[in-house]
Coordinates of C-alpha atoms and ligand atoms in Angstrom, one line a residue:
M1 CA 0.0 0.0 0.0
S2 CA 1.3 3.4 -0.8
F3 CA 2.1 5.9 2.0
I4 CA 2.6 9.0 -0.1
Q5 CA 0.6 9.2 -3.3
L6 CA 1.0 11.9 -5.9
D7 CA -1.7 11.9 -8.6
H8 CA -1.3 13.9 -11.8
I9 CA 0.5 16.8 -10.0
T10 CA 1.1 19.7 -12.3
K11 CA 2.8 23.0 -11.5
S12 CA 2.8 25.9 -13.9
F13 CA 4.5 29.1 -12.8
S14 CA 3.1 31.0 -15.8
D15 CA 0.4 30.5 -18.3
A16 CA 2.8 30.4 -21.2
G17 CA 5.4 27.7 -21.7
K18 CA 5.8 24.2 -20.3
P19 CA 4.8 23.4 -16.7
A20 CA 7.7 23.0 -14.3
V21 CA 6.1 19.7 -13.2
D22 CA 3.7 18.0 -15.6
K23 CA 1.1 15.4 -14.5
L24 CA 3.4 13.6 -12.2
S25 CA 2.1 10.5 -10.5
L26 CA 4.1 8.6 -7.9
S27 CA 3.5 6.3 -5.0
I28 CA 5.9 5.8 -2.2
K29 CA 5.7 2.9 0.4
E30 CA 6.0 3.4 4.1
G31 CA 9.7 3.3 5.2
E32 CA 10.9 3.6 1.6
I33 CA 13.8 5.9 0.7
L34 CA 13.2 7.3 -2.7
S35 CA 15.3 9.8 -4.7
L36 CA 14.3 12.3 -7.3
L37 CA 17.1 12.5 -9.8
G38 CA 17.4 14.7 -12.8
P39 CA 19.2 17.7 -14.5
S40 CA 19.0 21.2 -13.2
G41 CA 15.6 22.8 -13.8
C42 CA 13.7 19.4 -14.3
G43 CA 11.3 20.1 -11.4
K44 CA 12.8 18.2 -8.5
T45 CA 12.7 21.0 -5.9
T46 CA 9.2 22.1 -7.1
T47 CA 7.9 18.5 -6.6
L48 CA 9.4 18.4 -3.1
R49 CA 8.0 21.8 -2.2
M50 CA 4.5 20.7 -3.3
I51 CA 4.7 17.6 -1.0
A52 CA 5.9 19.8 1.9
G53 CA 3.2 22.4 1.2
F54 CA 5.5 25.4 0.4
E55 CA 4.1 25.4 -3.1
N56 CA 0.6 24.5 -4.3
P57 CA 0.0 22.4 -7.4
S58 CA -1.9 24.0 -10.3
A59 CA -3.7 20.6 -10.6
G60 CA -3.6 17.1 -9.1
S61 CA -3.7 15.8 -5.6
I62 CA -1.3 14.5 -2.9
H63 CA -2.2 12.0 -0.1
I64 CA -0.1 11.2 2.9
D65 CA -1.1 8.2 5.0
D66 CA -4.5 8.1 3.3
A67 CA -5.3 11.7 4.2
V68 CA -5.6 14.4 1.5
V69 CA -3.0 17.0 2.0
V70 CA -3.8 18.9 -1.2
N71 CA -6.4 18.7 -3.9
E72 CA -8.7 21.1 -5.8
N73 CA -10.7 21.7 -2.6
R74 CA -8.3 21.4 0.2
V75 CA -4.8 22.6 1.2
L76 CA -3.3 21.4 4.4
P77 CA -0.7 23.9 5.7
P78 CA 3.0 22.6 5.9
E79 CA 3.1 22.3 9.7
K80 CA 0.1 20.0 9.6
R81 CA 1.6 17.5 7.1
G82 CA 3.9 15.6 9.5
I83 CA 6.9 16.4 7.3
G84 CA 10.5 17.2 8.4
M85 CA 12.5 19.1 5.9
V86 CA 16.3 19.3 5.4
F87 CA 17.3 22.2 3.3
Q88 CA 20.4 22.3 1.0
D89 CA 22.2 24.9 3.2
Y90 CA 21.0 23.1 6.4
A91 CA 19.4 26.4 7.6
L92 CA 20.7 26.1 11.2
F93 CA 20.4 29.1 13.4
P94 CA 24.0 30.4 14.0
H95 CA 23.2 32.1 17.3
M96 CA 21.7 29.0 18.9
T97 CA 23.4 25.9 20.3
I98 CA 22.9 22.6 18.6
E99 CA 20.5 21.5 21.3
K100 CA 18.5 24.8 21.0
N101 CA 18.4 24.4 17.2
I102 CA 16.9 21.0 17.6
M103 CA 14.4 22.1 20.3
F104 CA 13.3 25.0 18.1
G105 CA 10.9 22.8 16.1
L106 CA 9.3 21.4 19.3
N107 CA 7.8 24.7 20.5
K108 CA 4.5 23.0 21.6
W109 CA 6.3 20.4 23.7
K110 CA 7.0 20.6 27.5
K111 CA 10.5 21.8 28.3
R112 CA 11.5 18.5 29.9
D113 CA 10.2 16.5 26.9
K114 CA 12.0 18.9 24.5
K115 CA 15.4 18.3 26.2
K116 CA 14.8 14.5 26.2
R117 CA 13.8 14.4 22.6
A118 CA 16.8 16.5 21.6
A119 CA 19.1 14.1 23.4
E120 CA 17.4 11.2 21.7
V121 CA 17.9 12.5 18.1
L122 CA 21.4 13.7 18.9
E123 CA 22.2 10.1 19.9
L124 CA 20.6 8.9 16.7
V125 CA 23.0 11.0 14.7
E126 CA 25.9 10.3 17.0
L127 CA 26.4 13.9 18.1
E128 CA 25.5 13.6 21.8
A129 CA 28.7 15.3 22.8
Y130 CA 28.0 18.4 20.7
A131 CA 24.8 19.6 22.2
D132 CA 26.3 22.8 23.6
R133 CA 28.3 23.8 20.6
Y134 CA 27.3 26.3 18.0
P135 CA 26.8 25.4 14.3
T136 CA 30.0 27.2 13.2
E137 CA 32.0 24.9 15.6
L138 CA 30.9 21.9 13.6
S139 CA 32.2 20.4 10.3
G140 CA 30.0 20.3 7.2
G141 CA 29.1 16.7 7.7
Q142 CA 28.2 17.3 11.4
Q143 CA 26.0 20.2 10.5
Q144 CA 24.3 18.0 8.0
R145 CA 23.5 15.5 10.7
V146 CA 22.2 18.2 13.0
A147 CA 19.9 19.4 10.3
L148 CA 18.6 15.8 9.9
A149 CA 18.3 15.5 13.7
R150 CA 16.3 18.7 13.8
A151 CA 14.0 17.4 11.0
L152 CA 13.5 14.1 12.8
A153 CA 12.9 15.7 16.3
P154 CA 9.1 16.3 16.0
K155 CA 8.6 12.6 14.9
P156 CA 7.5 13.4 11.4
H157 CA 6.0 10.7 9.1
V158 CA 8.2 11.8 6.2
V159 CA 11.6 13.5 5.8
L160 CA 12.3 15.5 2.6
M161 CA 15.9 16.4 1.8
D162 CA 16.8 18.8 -1.0
E163 CA 20.4 18.2 -2.3
P164 CA 21.6 17.1 1.1
F165 CA 25.1 16.2 -0.1
S166 CA 25.9 19.1 -2.5
N167 CA 27.8 21.2 0.0
L168 CA 30.2 18.4 1.0
D169 CA 33.5 17.5 -0.5
A170 CA 33.9 14.2 -2.3
G171 CA 35.3 12.2 0.7
L172 CA 32.8 13.5 3.2
R173 CA 30.0 13.1 0.7
E174 CA 30.6 9.4 0.4
K175 CA 30.6 9.0 4.2
M176 CA 27.4 11.1 4.6
R177 CA 25.6 9.0 2.0
F178 CA 26.2 6.0 4.2
D179 CA 25.5 7.9 7.5
V180 CA 22.3 9.5 6.3
T181 CA 20.9 6.2 5.0
N182 CA 21.8 4.5 8.3
I183 CA 20.0 7.2 10.3
L184 CA 16.9 7.1 8.1
R185 CA 16.8 3.3 8.4
R186 CA 17.2 3.4 12.2
A187 CA 14.5 6.0 12.4
N188 CA 12.4 3.8 10.2
I189 CA 11.1 6.8 8.3
T190 CA 9.8 7.4 4.8
A191 CA 12.2 9.7 2.9
I192 CA 12.4 11.6 -0.4
I193 CA 15.8 12.8 -1.4
V194 CA 16.4 15.3 -4.2
T195 CA 19.7 15.1 -6.1
H196 CA 21.2 15.7 -9.5
D197 CA 24.0 13.2 -8.7
Q198 CA 23.5 9.6 -9.9
K199 CA 26.0 8.3 -7.3
D200 CA 24.0 9.9 -4.4
A201 CA 20.8 8.5 -5.7
F202 CA 22.1 5.0 -6.2
A203 CA 23.8 4.9 -2.8
V204 CA 21.0 6.1 -0.7
S205 CA 17.7 4.9 -2.2
D206 CA 15.5 1.9 -2.6
R207 CA 14.1 3.3 -5.8
V208 CA 15.1 6.2 -8.0
V209 CA 12.8 8.4 -10.0
V210 CA 14.5 10.0 -13.0
M211 CA 12.9 13.2 -14.2
N212 CA 13.4 15.4 -17.2
E213 CA 11.5 18.6 -18.1
G214 CA 8.9 18.0 -15.4
V215 CA 8.1 14.5 -16.5
I216 CA 9.0 11.1 -14.9
Q217 CA 11.2 9.1 -17.3
Q218 CA 11.6 6.0 -15.2
I219 CA 11.1 4.7 -11.7
A220 CA 13.2 1.7 -10.7
A221 CA 15.7 0.3 -8.2
P222 CA 19.2 1.5 -8.9
K223 CA 20.5 -1.8 -10.4
E224 CA 17.5 -2.1 -12.7
M225 CA 17.8 1.6 -13.7
Y226 CA 21.4 1.0 -14.7
R227 CA 21.0 -2.3 -16.4
C228 CA 17.6 -1.6 -18.1
P229 CA 17.3 2.1 -18.8
K230 CA 13.9 2.7 -20.4
N231 CA 14.9 5.4 -22.9
C232 CA 17.9 7.3 -24.3
F233 CA 17.6 10.0 -21.8
V234 CA 17.8 7.7 -18.8
A235 CA 20.6 5.6 -20.4
Q236 CA 22.7 8.8 -20.9
F237 CA 21.8 10.5 -17.6
V238 CA 22.5 7.5 -15.4
G239 CA 26.1 6.6 -16.2
K240 CA 27.9 6.7 -19.6
T241 CA 26.6 4.7 -22.5
N242 CA 26.9 4.1 -26.2
L243 CA 23.7 4.5 -28.2
L244 CA 23.4 2.7 -31.4
T245 CA 20.6 2.2 -33.8
G246 CA 20.0 -1.0 -35.6
Q247 CA 17.6 -3.6 -37.1
M248 CA 16.2 -6.4 -35.0
D249 CA 17.2 -9.9 -36.1
H250 CA 14.3 -12.3 -36.8
D251 CA 15.4 -14.4 -33.8
L252 CA 14.5 -11.4 -31.6
K253 CA 17.7 -12.0 -29.7
S254 CA 20.2 -9.8 -31.5
I255 CA 20.5 -6.5 -33.3
H256 CA 22.3 -5.7 -36.6
T257 CA 24.2 -2.4 -36.1
H258 CA 27.1 -0.6 -37.8
I259 CA 29.5 -2.4 -35.5
G260 CA 28.1 -5.8 -36.3
K261 CA 25.6 -8.1 -34.7
V262 CA 25.0 -7.4 -31.0
S263 CA 23.3 -10.0 -28.7
L264 CA 20.6 -8.9 -26.3
P265 CA 20.5 -10.3 -22.7
E266 CA 17.2 -12.0 -23.5
E267 CA 14.7 -12.4 -26.3
S268 CA 12.9 -9.1 -27.0
K269 CA 9.2 -9.0 -26.3
Q270 CA 8.7 -6.3 -28.9
Q271 CA 8.8 -7.2 -32.5
L272 CA 10.1 -3.8 -33.6
E273 CA 12.2 -3.5 -36.7
K274 CA 14.3 -0.4 -36.1
V275 CA 15.6 -0.1 -32.5
T276 CA 18.0 1.8 -30.4
L277 CA 20.6 0.0 -28.2
S278 CA 22.4 1.2 -25.1
I279 CA 25.8 -0.5 -24.5
R280 CA 27.6 0.4 -21.3
P281 CA 31.4 1.1 -21.8
E282 CA 32.3 -1.5 -19.1
G283 CA 30.2 -4.1 -21.1
C284 CA 32.9 -3.8 -23.9
M285 CA 35.9 -5.9 -23.0
L286 CA 39.2 -5.9 -25.0
S287 CA 40.0 -9.4 -26.1
E288 CA 42.6 -10.9 -28.5
Q289 CA 40.0 -12.2 -30.9
G290 CA 36.9 -10.2 -30.1
D291 CA 33.8 -10.1 -32.2
Y292 CA 34.3 -6.3 -32.9
C293 CA 37.3 -4.3 -33.8
G294 CA 38.3 -0.7 -34.5
R295 CA 41.0 1.9 -34.2
V296 CA 41.7 3.7 -31.0
E297 CA 41.2 7.4 -31.4
R298 CA 41.5 8.6 -27.8
V299 CA 42.8 7.3 -24.5
T300 CA 41.8 9.0 -21.2
Y301 CA 43.3 7.8 -18.0
G302 CA 40.6 7.6 -15.3
G303 CA 42.4 6.1 -12.3
E304 CA 40.5 2.8 -11.9
Y305 CA 40.2 2.3 -15.7
Q306 CA 41.1 4.0 -18.9
E307 CA 38.5 5.3 -21.3
L308 CA 39.1 4.5 -25.0
H309 CA 37.3 5.9 -28.0
V310 CA 37.3 3.3 -30.7
K311 CA 36.3 4.0 -34.2
L312 CA 35.0 0.9 -35.9
N313 CA 36.6 -0.1 -39.2
D314 CA 33.5 -0.3 -41.3
D315 CA 33.4 2.4 -44.0
S316 CA 29.8 3.3 -43.3
A317 CA 30.8 3.9 -39.7
L318 CA 32.7 7.1 -40.6
T319 CA 29.7 9.2 -39.6
Q320 CA 29.0 7.2 -36.4
A321 CA 30.3 8.3 -33.0
P322 CA 33.2 6.2 -31.7
M323 CA 32.5 3.5 -29.2
V324 CA 33.4 4.4 -25.6
I325 CA 35.1 1.4 -23.9
Y326 CA 36.6 1.0 -20.4
A327 CA 39.8 -1.0 -20.4
P328 CA 42.0 -2.1 -17.4
V329 CA 44.7 0.5 -16.6
E330 CA 47.5 -2.1 -16.7
Q331 CA 46.8 -2.8 -20.4
D332 CA 49.0 -0.7 -22.7
V333 CA 46.8 0.9 -25.4
E334 CA 48.3 3.4 -27.9
I335 CA 46.3 5.8 -30.0
G336 CA 46.1 4.6 -33.6
T337 CA 46.3 0.9 -32.8
I338 CA 43.6 -1.6 -33.8
V339 CA 41.9 -3.3 -30.9
S340 CA 39.3 -6.0 -30.8
F341 CA 36.6 -6.5 -28.1
D342 CA 33.6 -8.5 -27.0
I343 CA 30.3 -7.1 -25.7
K344 CA 28.7 -8.5 -22.5
P345 CA 25.0 -9.0 -23.3
E346 CA 24.0 -8.1 -19.7
L347 CA 25.2 -4.5 -20.3
V348 CA 23.2 -4.2 -23.5
A349 CA 19.6 -2.8 -23.3
L350 CA 16.9 -1.9 -25.8
V351 CA 15.8 1.7 -25.2
E352 CA 13.0 3.9 -26.5
Ligands
ATP1 N1 9.0 30.4 -7.9 C1 9.2 30.2 -9.2 N2 8.8 31.1 -10.2 C2 8.9 30.8 -11.5 N3 9.5 29.8 -12.0 C3 10.0 28.9 -11.1 C4 9.9 29.0 -9.7 N4 10.5 28.0 -9.1 C5 11.0 27.2 -10.0 N5 10.7 27.7 -11.3 C6 11.0 27.1 -12.6 O1 10.6 25.7 -12.6 C7 11.5 24.8 -13.2 C8 11.8 23.7 -12.2 O2 12.6 24.3 -11.1 P1 13.1 23.4 -9.9 O3 13.7 24.4 -8.9 O4 12.0 22.5 -9.5 O5 14.2 22.6 -10.6 P2 15.3 21.5 -10.0 O6 15.1 20.2 -10.7 O7 15.2 21.5 -8.5 O8 16.7 22.1 -10.4 P3 18.1 22.3 -9.7 O9 18.8 20.9 -9.8 O10 18.8 23.3 -10.4 O11 17.8 22.7 -8.2 C9 12.7 25.7 -13.6 O12 12.5 26.0 -15.0 C10 12.5 27.0 -12.8 O13 13.1 28.1 -13.4
MG2 MG1 16.5 22.1 -6.9

């Protein structure tokens, strides 16, 4: 059963032009961690703000725990929605201690209960020792955890987080992905996290919603999203890929493309003639006598792997983009050499 239900939510900021969010429908299960992933301006924050009640939809309805929070007849104010919000800049009060920051959202609670609850959530985020410090005396990651503790303090049903990791450097970001997920799981709370970073989305969520121009492109668990992107947009936005067009073979198990015949992971259910394929760079493996071969045009050292751009030999391929392939770093590859490679069918997908 769904805990949060969005039905055909639309938000237009002006009469002209495309809506910022366009007939978006989504259901989220209790305890689920879901992320909204998409490029800048695709409507992620607007969607989050409509759930929180800071923005009203132009059309559509939202239910939380079976209650209408907004539809054409009813708008529940933000403070009555049982939602905790963590803002991108954390929005901690600099002149208040960490404990006071957390107690701020508990203004209707008794003083003793406030202190007890602040201690509880500080323990949850492992910052018990920091209650009397001021926000400026904390690291970015610690401030982030305080912001989450403050959002959790009033015991909301749902936590919404807008770009929670964007202010953190790469190392801390990785740690915080892990910490935030742990805290949310321990609090057993339903959460929606907005991000434009695929790694954030994959690391923290049960399911990922990819959006573009106000429209949902695909909803899937991270692994499925990566292995079976639904369309070209998702295939390119979620990781790197090679997009190739081709003709379906009559066996429905392979595609004829300009690089040769490419096998699908399983028989296609659709009997389309012209199709588009997504082939992940790590699905192409250099091999002495591979099925495909081409000339190396570019080699980029990437640390864990090297990225090769390989132009296929076929004359008709001159107008085609080179294939992007990841090769092990210990392998010596020179620009201009001919390499051959195989393609792992598990990293091949038909896309719309
Ligand atoms: N208050 C507003 N008035 C007018 N237009 C707005 C308003 N808020 C957002 N928009 C527009 O709505 C669209 C979606 O904006 P939104 O902030 O939801 O994007 P986003 O996906 O969160 O992007 P980012 O990753 O850059 O934060 C954008 O085109 C934006 O310019
Ligand atoms: Mg935003």
